[in-house]
mmCIF file of C-alpha atoms and ligand atoms in Angstrom:
data_model
loop_
_atom_site.group_PDB
_atom_site.id
_atom_site.type_symbol
_atom_site.label_atom_id
_atom_site.label_comp_id
_atom_site.label_asym_id
_atom_site.label_seq_id
_atom_site.Cartn_x
_atom_site.Cartn_y
_atom_site.Cartn_z
ATOM 1 C CA MET A 1 -40.086 -98.328 76.124
ATOM 2 C CA SER A 2 -42.629 -98.266 78.718
ATOM 3 C CA SER A 3 -41.718 -99.988 81.770
ATOM 4 C CA ALA A 4 -44.675 -103.064 81.227
ATOM 5 C CA THR A 5 -43.219 -104.094 78.227
ATOM 6 C CA LEU A 6 -39.405 -103.774 79.038
ATOM 7 C CA SER A 7 -37.821 -107.004 77.894
ATOM 8 C CA LYS A 8 -36.073 -109.339 80.842
ATOM 9 C CA TYR A 9 -32.779 -110.471 81.065
ATOM 10 C CA ASP A 10 -32.431 -114.338 79.834
ATOM 11 C CA PRO A 11 -33.403 -116.710 82.197
ATOM 12 C CA PHE A 12 -29.582 -117.780 82.472
ATOM 13 C CA ALA A 13 -28.432 -114.666 82.913
ATOM 14 C CA ARG A 14 -30.835 -114.218 85.593
ATOM 15 C CA LEU A 15 -29.670 -117.272 87.235
ATOM 16 C CA LEU A 16 -25.669 -116.154 86.924
ATOM 17 C CA HIS A 17 -26.685 -112.877 88.278
ATOM 18 C CA TRP A 18 -27.807 -113.995 91.336
ATOM 19 C CA LEU A 19 -25.603 -117.232 92.096
ATOM 20 C CA ILE A 20 -22.813 -114.214 91.685
ATOM 21 C CA VAL A 21 -24.317 -112.691 94.358
ATOM 22 C CA VAL A 22 -24.707 -115.334 96.625
ATOM 23 C CA LEU A 23 -21.106 -116.245 96.261
ATOM 24 C CA LEU A 24 -19.890 -112.730 96.769
ATOM 25 C CA VAL A 25 -21.717 -111.848 100.321
ATOM 26 C CA ALA A 26 -20.691 -115.340 101.165
ATOM 27 C CA GLN A 27 -17.280 -114.795 100.012
ATOM 28 C CA TYR A 28 -16.900 -111.333 101.928
ATOM 29 C CA VAL A 29 -18.645 -112.848 105.106
ATOM 30 C CA VAL A 30 -15.777 -115.591 104.586
ATOM 31 C CA ALA A 31 -13.230 -113.183 104.673
ATOM 32 C CA TRP A 32 -13.826 -111.064 107.108
ATOM 33 C CA THR A 33 -14.121 -113.915 109.749
ATOM 34 C CA MET A 34 -11.351 -116.280 108.210
ATOM 35 C CA PRO A 35 -8.125 -116.431 110.545
ATOM 36 C CA ASP A 36 -5.274 -113.376 109.835
ATOM 37 C CA ILE A 37 -2.959 -115.150 107.031
ATOM 38 C CA HIS A 38 0.789 -114.648 107.764
ATOM 39 C CA ARG A 39 3.995 -115.989 106.494
ATOM 40 C CA GLY A 40 3.476 -120.155 106.918
ATOM 41 C CA THR A 41 -0.023 -119.956 107.421
ATOM 42 C CA GLN A 42 -1.650 -123.018 106.456
ATOM 43 C CA PRO A 43 -5.293 -122.880 103.810
ATOM 44 C CA VAL A 44 -7.077 -124.837 106.497
ATOM 45 C CA GLY A 45 -10.604 -124.107 107.781
ATOM 46 C CA LEU A 46 -11.937 -121.089 106.272
ATOM 47 C CA ILE A 47 -9.337 -119.887 104.230
ATOM 48 C CA THR A 48 -10.081 -123.159 102.140
ATOM 49 C CA TRP A 49 -13.880 -121.794 101.758
ATOM 50 C CA HIS A 50 -12.196 -118.872 100.623
ATOM 51 C CA LEU A 51 -9.904 -120.230 98.078
ATOM 52 C CA GLU A 52 -13.200 -122.739 97.308
ATOM 53 C CA LEU A 53 -15.541 -119.975 96.604
ATOM 54 C CA GLY A 54 -12.869 -117.683 95.219
ATOM 55 C CA THR A 55 -12.454 -120.080 92.339
ATOM 56 C CA ALA A 56 -15.758 -121.081 91.841
ATOM 57 C CA ILE A 57 -16.490 -117.548 91.176
ATOM 58 C CA ILE A 58 -13.749 -117.221 88.460
ATOM 59 C CA ALA A 59 -15.525 -120.466 86.798
ATOM 60 C CA ILE A 60 -18.622 -118.544 86.913
ATOM 61 C CA MET A 61 -17.393 -115.585 85.835
ATOM 62 C CA ILE A 62 -16.297 -117.341 82.530
ATOM 63 C CA VAL A 63 -19.245 -118.697 82.000
ATOM 64 C CA ARG A 64 -20.939 -115.304 82.505
ATOM 65 C CA ILE A 65 -18.514 -113.181 80.241
ATOM 66 C CA VAL A 66 -18.884 -116.062 77.337
ATOM 67 C CA TRP A 67 -22.852 -115.581 77.910
ATOM 68 C CA ARG A 68 -22.796 -111.500 77.637
ATOM 69 C CA PHE A 69 -21.810 -112.003 74.510
ATOM 70 C CA ILE A 70 -23.544 -114.931 72.965
ATOM 71 C CA ARG A 71 -27.144 -114.045 74.145
ATOM 72 C CA ARG A 72 -29.648 -111.674 73.239
ATOM 73 C CA GLU A 73 -29.419 -108.303 74.602
ATOM 74 C CA PRO A 74 -32.500 -106.957 76.505
ATOM 75 C CA ASP A 75 -34.020 -103.923 75.436
ATOM 76 C CA VAL A 76 -32.682 -100.631 75.542
ATOM 77 C CA VAL A 77 -34.060 -98.852 78.667
ATOM 78 C CA GLU A 78 -35.280 -95.314 78.101
ATOM 79 C CA ALA A 79 -32.561 -92.968 79.719
ATOM 80 C CA THR A 80 -29.825 -89.859 78.674
ATOM 81 C CA PRO A 81 -26.945 -91.149 76.758
ATOM 82 C CA PHE A 82 -24.863 -90.078 80.331
ATOM 83 C CA MET A 83 -26.667 -92.108 82.504
ATOM 84 C CA ARG A 84 -26.820 -95.253 79.993
ATOM 85 C CA GLN A 85 -22.650 -94.294 79.474
ATOM 86 C CA VAL A 86 -22.404 -94.415 83.502
ATOM 87 C CA ALA A 87 -24.767 -97.814 83.688
ATOM 88 C CA TRP A 88 -22.958 -99.538 80.751
ATOM 89 C CA LEU A 89 -19.419 -98.256 82.707
ATOM 90 C CA THR A 90 -20.644 -100.129 85.919
ATOM 91 C CA HIS A 91 -21.236 -103.154 84.568
ATOM 92 C CA ILE A 92 -18.393 -103.580 82.626
ATOM 93 C CA LEU A 93 -15.741 -102.605 85.725
ATOM 94 C CA LEU A 94 -18.762 -104.940 87.863
ATOM 95 C CA TYR A 95 -17.612 -108.179 85.273
ATOM 96 C CA VAL A 96 -13.931 -106.868 85.331
ATOM 97 C CA LEU A 97 -13.225 -106.525 89.051
ATOM 98 C CA LEU A 98 -15.249 -109.940 89.227
ATOM 99 C CA PHE A 99 -12.486 -111.828 87.275
ATOM 100 C CA VAL A 100 -9.476 -109.971 88.499
ATOM 101 C CA GLU A 101 -9.951 -109.874 92.278
ATOM 102 C CA PRO A 102 -9.739 -113.741 92.324
ATOM 103 C CA VAL A 103 -7.151 -114.102 90.061
ATOM 104 C CA LEU A 104 -4.949 -111.717 92.620
ATOM 105 C CA GLY A 105 -5.852 -113.578 95.218
ATOM 106 C CA TRP A 106 -5.308 -117.162 93.454
ATOM 107 C CA ILE A 107 -1.452 -115.410 92.634
ATOM 108 C CA ASN A 108 -0.898 -114.524 96.295
ATOM 109 C CA ALA A 109 -2.247 -118.255 97.378
ATOM 110 C CA SER A 110 0.175 -119.648 94.755
ATOM 111 C CA SER A 111 3.384 -117.705 96.116
ATOM 112 C CA ARG A 112 2.369 -118.975 99.461
ATOM 113 C CA GLY A 113 3.124 -122.491 97.992
ATOM 114 C CA TRP A 114 -0.589 -123.750 98.330
ATOM 115 C CA SER A 115 -2.200 -125.711 96.050
ATOM 116 C CA VAL A 116 -5.741 -124.356 94.595
ATOM 117 C CA THR A 117 -8.094 -126.444 93.361
ATOM 118 C CA LEU A 118 -11.541 -125.589 91.575
ATOM 119 C CA PHE A 119 -14.629 -127.179 93.691
ATOM 120 C CA GLY A 120 -12.446 -129.288 95.899
ATOM 121 C CA ALA A 121 -11.262 -131.683 93.438
ATOM 122 C CA ILE A 122 -10.079 -130.128 90.037
ATOM 123 C CA PRO A 123 -5.824 -128.830 90.776
ATOM 124 C CA LEU A 124 -5.463 -126.044 89.219
ATOM 125 C CA PRO A 125 -1.841 -124.452 88.249
ATOM 126 C CA PRO A 126 0.105 -122.228 90.460
ATOM 127 C CA LEU A 127 0.220 -118.113 89.055
ATOM 128 C CA SER A 128 3.435 -117.297 90.793
ATOM 129 C CA ALA A 129 6.380 -119.304 92.203
ATOM 130 C CA THR A 130 6.245 -120.215 95.825
ATOM 131 C CA GLY A 131 8.231 -117.185 97.557
ATOM 132 C CA SER A 132 7.329 -114.285 94.755
ATOM 133 C CA ALA A 133 8.276 -111.095 95.721
ATOM 134 C CA LEU A 134 5.526 -110.108 92.821
ATOM 135 C CA GLY A 135 2.404 -112.858 94.400
ATOM 136 C CA HIS A 136 3.496 -111.442 97.592
ATOM 137 C CA GLU A 137 2.164 -107.944 96.738
ATOM 138 C CA MET A 138 -0.537 -109.256 94.630
ATOM 139 C CA GLY A 139 -1.644 -110.006 98.132
ATOM 140 C CA ASP A 140 -1.874 -106.154 99.425
ATOM 141 C CA VAL A 141 -3.430 -105.520 95.674
ATOM 142 C CA HIS A 142 -5.692 -107.753 96.325
ATOM 143 C CA GLN A 143 -6.890 -106.337 99.344
ATOM 144 C CA VAL A 144 -7.911 -102.990 97.910
ATOM 145 C CA VAL A 145 -9.535 -104.113 94.756
ATOM 146 C CA ALA A 146 -11.612 -106.069 97.392
ATOM 147 C CA TRP A 147 -13.192 -102.510 98.562
ATOM 148 C CA ALA A 148 -13.050 -101.226 95.041
ATOM 149 C CA LEU A 149 -15.163 -103.850 94.098
ATOM 150 C CA LEU A 150 -17.546 -103.793 97.085
ATOM 151 C CA GLY A 151 -17.700 -99.777 96.679
ATOM 152 C CA LEU A 152 -18.856 -100.400 92.958
ATOM 153 C CA VAL A 153 -21.309 -103.131 94.350
ATOM 154 C CA GLY A 154 -22.633 -100.528 96.716
ATOM 155 C CA LEU A 155 -23.293 -98.275 93.461
ATOM 156 C CA HIS A 156 -24.987 -100.794 91.684
ATOM 157 C CA VAL A 157 -27.497 -101.660 94.206
ATOM 158 C CA ALA A 158 -27.890 -98.055 95.545
ATOM 159 C CA ALA A 159 -28.830 -97.403 91.230
ATOM 160 C CA ALA A 160 -31.514 -100.773 91.352
ATOM 161 C CA LEU A 161 -33.144 -99.451 94.480
ATOM 162 C CA PHE A 162 -33.045 -95.942 93.069
ATOM 163 C CA HIS A 163 -34.761 -97.145 89.721
ATOM 164 C CA HIS A 164 -37.617 -99.260 91.466
ATOM 165 C CA PHE A 165 -38.478 -97.566 94.550
ATOM 166 C CA PHE A 166 -37.869 -93.396 92.815
ATOM 167 C CA LEU A 167 -37.996 -94.107 89.071
ATOM 168 C CA ARG A 168 -40.585 -96.707 88.921
ATOM 169 C CA ASP A 169 -39.397 -97.534 85.358
ATOM 170 C CA GLY A 170 -39.781 -101.540 85.705
ATOM 171 C CA VAL A 171 -35.231 -101.944 85.573
ATOM 172 C CA LEU A 172 -35.117 -103.821 88.647
ATOM 173 C CA ARG A 173 -37.460 -106.424 87.746
ATOM 174 C CA ARG A 174 -35.603 -106.773 84.639
ATOM 175 C CA MET A 175 -33.112 -109.137 86.372
ATOM 176 C CA ALA A 176 -35.972 -110.413 88.914
HETATM 177 C C1 HEM B 1 -14.505 -112.550 94.405
HETATM 178 C C2 HEM B 1 -13.570 -113.100 95.013
HETATM 179 C C3 HEM B 1 -12.743 -112.281 95.918
HETATM 180 C C4 HEM B 1 -13.039 -111.469 96.991
HETATM 181 C C5 HEM B 1 -13.990 -110.673 97.166
HETATM 182 C C6 HEM B 1 -11.869 -111.797 97.688
HETATM 183 C C7 HEM B 1 -11.388 -110.984 98.618
HETATM 184 C C8 HEM B 1 -10.451 -110.564 100.077
HETATM 185 C C9 HEM B 1 -10.660 -109.948 101.195
HETATM 186 C C10 HEM B 1 -12.053 -108.883 101.625
HETATM 187 C C11 HEM B 1 -9.663 -110.300 101.685
HETATM 188 C C12 HEM B 1 -8.910 -109.558 102.937
HETATM 189 C C13 HEM B 1 -9.308 -110.504 104.873
HETATM 190 C C14 HEM B 1 -8.802 -109.109 105.372
HETATM 191 O O1 HEM B 1 -9.092 -108.387 105.613
HETATM 192 O O2 HEM B 1 -8.190 -109.721 106.411
HETATM 193 C C15 HEM B 1 -9.061 -111.619 101.308
HETATM 194 C C16 HEM B 1 -7.581 -111.622 101.120
HETATM 195 C C17 HEM B 1 -7.365 -113.222 101.029
HETATM 196 N N1 HEM B 1 -7.775 -113.841 99.443
HETATM 197 FE FE1 HEM B 1 -9.413 -113.168 98.837
HETATM 198 N N2 HEM B 1 -11.301 -112.587 97.805
HETATM 199 C C18 HEM B 1 -11.717 -113.594 96.586
HETATM 200 C C19 HEM B 1 -11.068 -114.537 95.852
HETATM 201 C C20 HEM B 1 -9.986 -115.100 96.399
HETATM 202 C C21 HEM B 1 -9.231 -115.856 95.546
HETATM 203 C C22 HEM B 1 -10.276 -116.773 94.355
HETATM 204 C C23 HEM B 1 -7.791 -116.725 96.608
HETATM 205 C C24 HEM B 1 -6.990 -117.407 95.977
HETATM 206 C C25 HEM B 1 -7.356 -118.745 95.410
HETATM 207 C C26 HEM B 1 -8.015 -115.832 97.517
HETATM 208 C C27 HEM B 1 -7.223 -115.640 98.352
HETATM 209 C C28 HEM B 1 -7.039 -114.747 99.368
HETATM 210 C C29 HEM B 1 -5.742 -114.603 100.371
HETATM 211 C C30 HEM B 1 -4.187 -115.439 100.048
HETATM 212 C C31 HEM B 1 -5.937 -113.765 101.129
HETATM 213 C C32 HEM B 1 -5.077 -113.220 102.238
HETATM 214 C C33 HEM B 1 -3.893 -111.856 101.054
HETATM 215 C C34 HEM B 1 -2.764 -111.381 102.046
HETATM 216 O O3 HEM B 1 -3.196 -110.936 103.750
HETATM 217 O O4 HEM B 1 -1.898 -111.045 101.548
HETATM 218 N N3 HEM B 1 -9.086 -114.796 97.364
HETATM 219 N N4 HEM B 1 -9.906 -111.459 99.793
HETATM 220 C C1 HEM B 2 -23.082 -108.941 94.591
HETATM 221 C C2 HEM B 2 -23.851 -108.149 93.938
HETATM 222 C C3 HEM B 2 -23.837 -107.466 93.011
HETATM 223 C C4 HEM B 2 -23.455 -107.976 91.280
HETATM 224 C C5 HEM B 2 -21.565 -108.331 91.177
HETATM 225 C C6 HEM B 2 -24.351 -107.354 90.279
HETATM 226 C C7 HEM B 2 -23.691 -107.502 89.266
HETATM 227 C C8 HEM B 2 -24.490 -107.138 88.002
HETATM 228 C C9 HEM B 2 -24.190 -106.863 86.623
HETATM 229 C C10 HEM B 2 -22.508 -107.286 86.161
HETATM 230 C C11 HEM B 2 -24.694 -106.152 85.740
HETATM 231 C C12 HEM B 2 -24.953 -106.289 84.301
HETATM 232 C C13 HEM B 2 -25.161 -107.200 83.601
HETATM 233 C C14 HEM B 2 -25.371 -107.711 82.287
HETATM 234 O O1 HEM B 2 -25.362 -106.632 81.759
HETATM 235 O O2 HEM B 2 -24.550 -108.892 82.030
HETATM 236 C C15 HEM B 2 -25.918 -106.334 86.516
HETATM 237 C C16 HEM B 2 -27.190 -106.206 85.875
HETATM 238 C C17 HEM B 2 -28.431 -105.833 86.744
HETATM 239 N N1 HEM B 2 -28.141 -105.697 88.729
HETATM 240 FE FE1 HEM B 2 -26.546 -106.757 89.749
HETATM 241 N N2 HEM B 2 -25.658 -106.946 90.891
HETATM 242 C C18 HEM B 2 -25.575 -107.254 92.352
HETATM 243 C C19 HEM B 2 -26.393 -107.040 93.069
HETATM 244 C C20 HEM B 2 -27.683 -106.845 92.202
HETATM 245 C C21 HEM B 2 -28.639 -106.411 93.768
HETATM 246 C C22 HEM B 2 -28.693 -106.421 94.876
HETATM 247 C C23 HEM B 2 -29.645 -106.064 92.717
HETATM 248 C C24 HEM B 2 -31.655 -105.537 93.066
HETATM 249 C C25 HEM B 2 -31.139 -105.029 94.555
HETATM 250 C C26 HEM B 2 -28.969 -106.125 91.692
HETATM 251 C C27 HEM B 2 -29.979 -105.522 90.585
HETATM 252 C C28 HEM B 2 -29.284 -105.437 89.079
HETATM 253 C C29 HEM B 2 -30.192 -105.114 87.874
HETATM 254 C C30 HEM B 2 -31.836 -104.728 87.557
HETATM 255 C C31 HEM B 2 -29.699 -105.172 86.976
HETATM 256 C C32 HEM B 2 -29.765 -104.641 85.623
HETATM 257 C C33 HEM B 2 -29.401 -103.697 84.933
HETATM 258 C C34 HEM B 2 -30.464 -102.982 83.519
HETATM 259 O O3 HEM B 2 -31.546 -103.374 83.137
HETATM 260 O O4 HEM B 2 -29.433 -102.786 82.649
HETATM 261 N N3 HEM B 2 -27.829 -106.638 91.491
HETATM 262 N N4 HEM B 2 -25.764 -106.879 88.022
#
């Protein structure tokens, strides 16, 4: 398949992709600027933003995962079987971490006794009991997975730019 005829992802898939990019960039900026969270910290200000952005990411990822199963797949890109598997694995891991990471944060927030909402309006159920030791530990896991997700995103963006500037094979335009 030549680069000129490579089909694009459908418009809804592209919208969801770039919406998550914007929300995720905002989420890291908020996560690194919000006040340190200790025992007894109240979820106000930037911390509220962190929770709201995070639950919005979960909601959009659920739509995105469903869409991935029902949409028409774009054409297969010409690549070695190994490269194809690396790309497939990176995409699947991105999907998994983009869902698991905010859920870990939610579990930790529940263990702090914080009420978590969607879009600031829809109350979500607690995922752990207040004071739960497991919920506490999930806060540490949440911080580690945040770095893993960031590393994976870095690899993904580097690959997209490599396709565009070195391979010049039209892969970047499939999502643009
Ligand atoms: C993809 C979405 C998310 C990303 C990338 C993310 C990222 C992060 C990062 C990087 C930190 C560490 C901040 C620091 O260094 O001080 C953090 C902490 C935290 N996040 Fe998230 N977060 C996400 C979603 C959520 C959600 C949905 C919730 C809750 C509803 C949440 C609750 C928390 C809490 C409570 C902490 C403090 C954890 C602790 O200190 O034990 N996060 N998050
Ligand atoms: C927060 C950052 C990002 C995340 C979480 C992310 C996530 C993803 C995921 C999960 C896919 C697989 C799509 C699917 O099969 O449904 C994908 C595809 C793609 N992304 Fe990203 N992406 C990010 C940033 C970017 C950026 C900055 C670029 C461009 C420089 C980019 C370019 C692409 C391209 C070209 C594809 C399609 C690859 C193909 O043709 O198979 N992404 N992205």
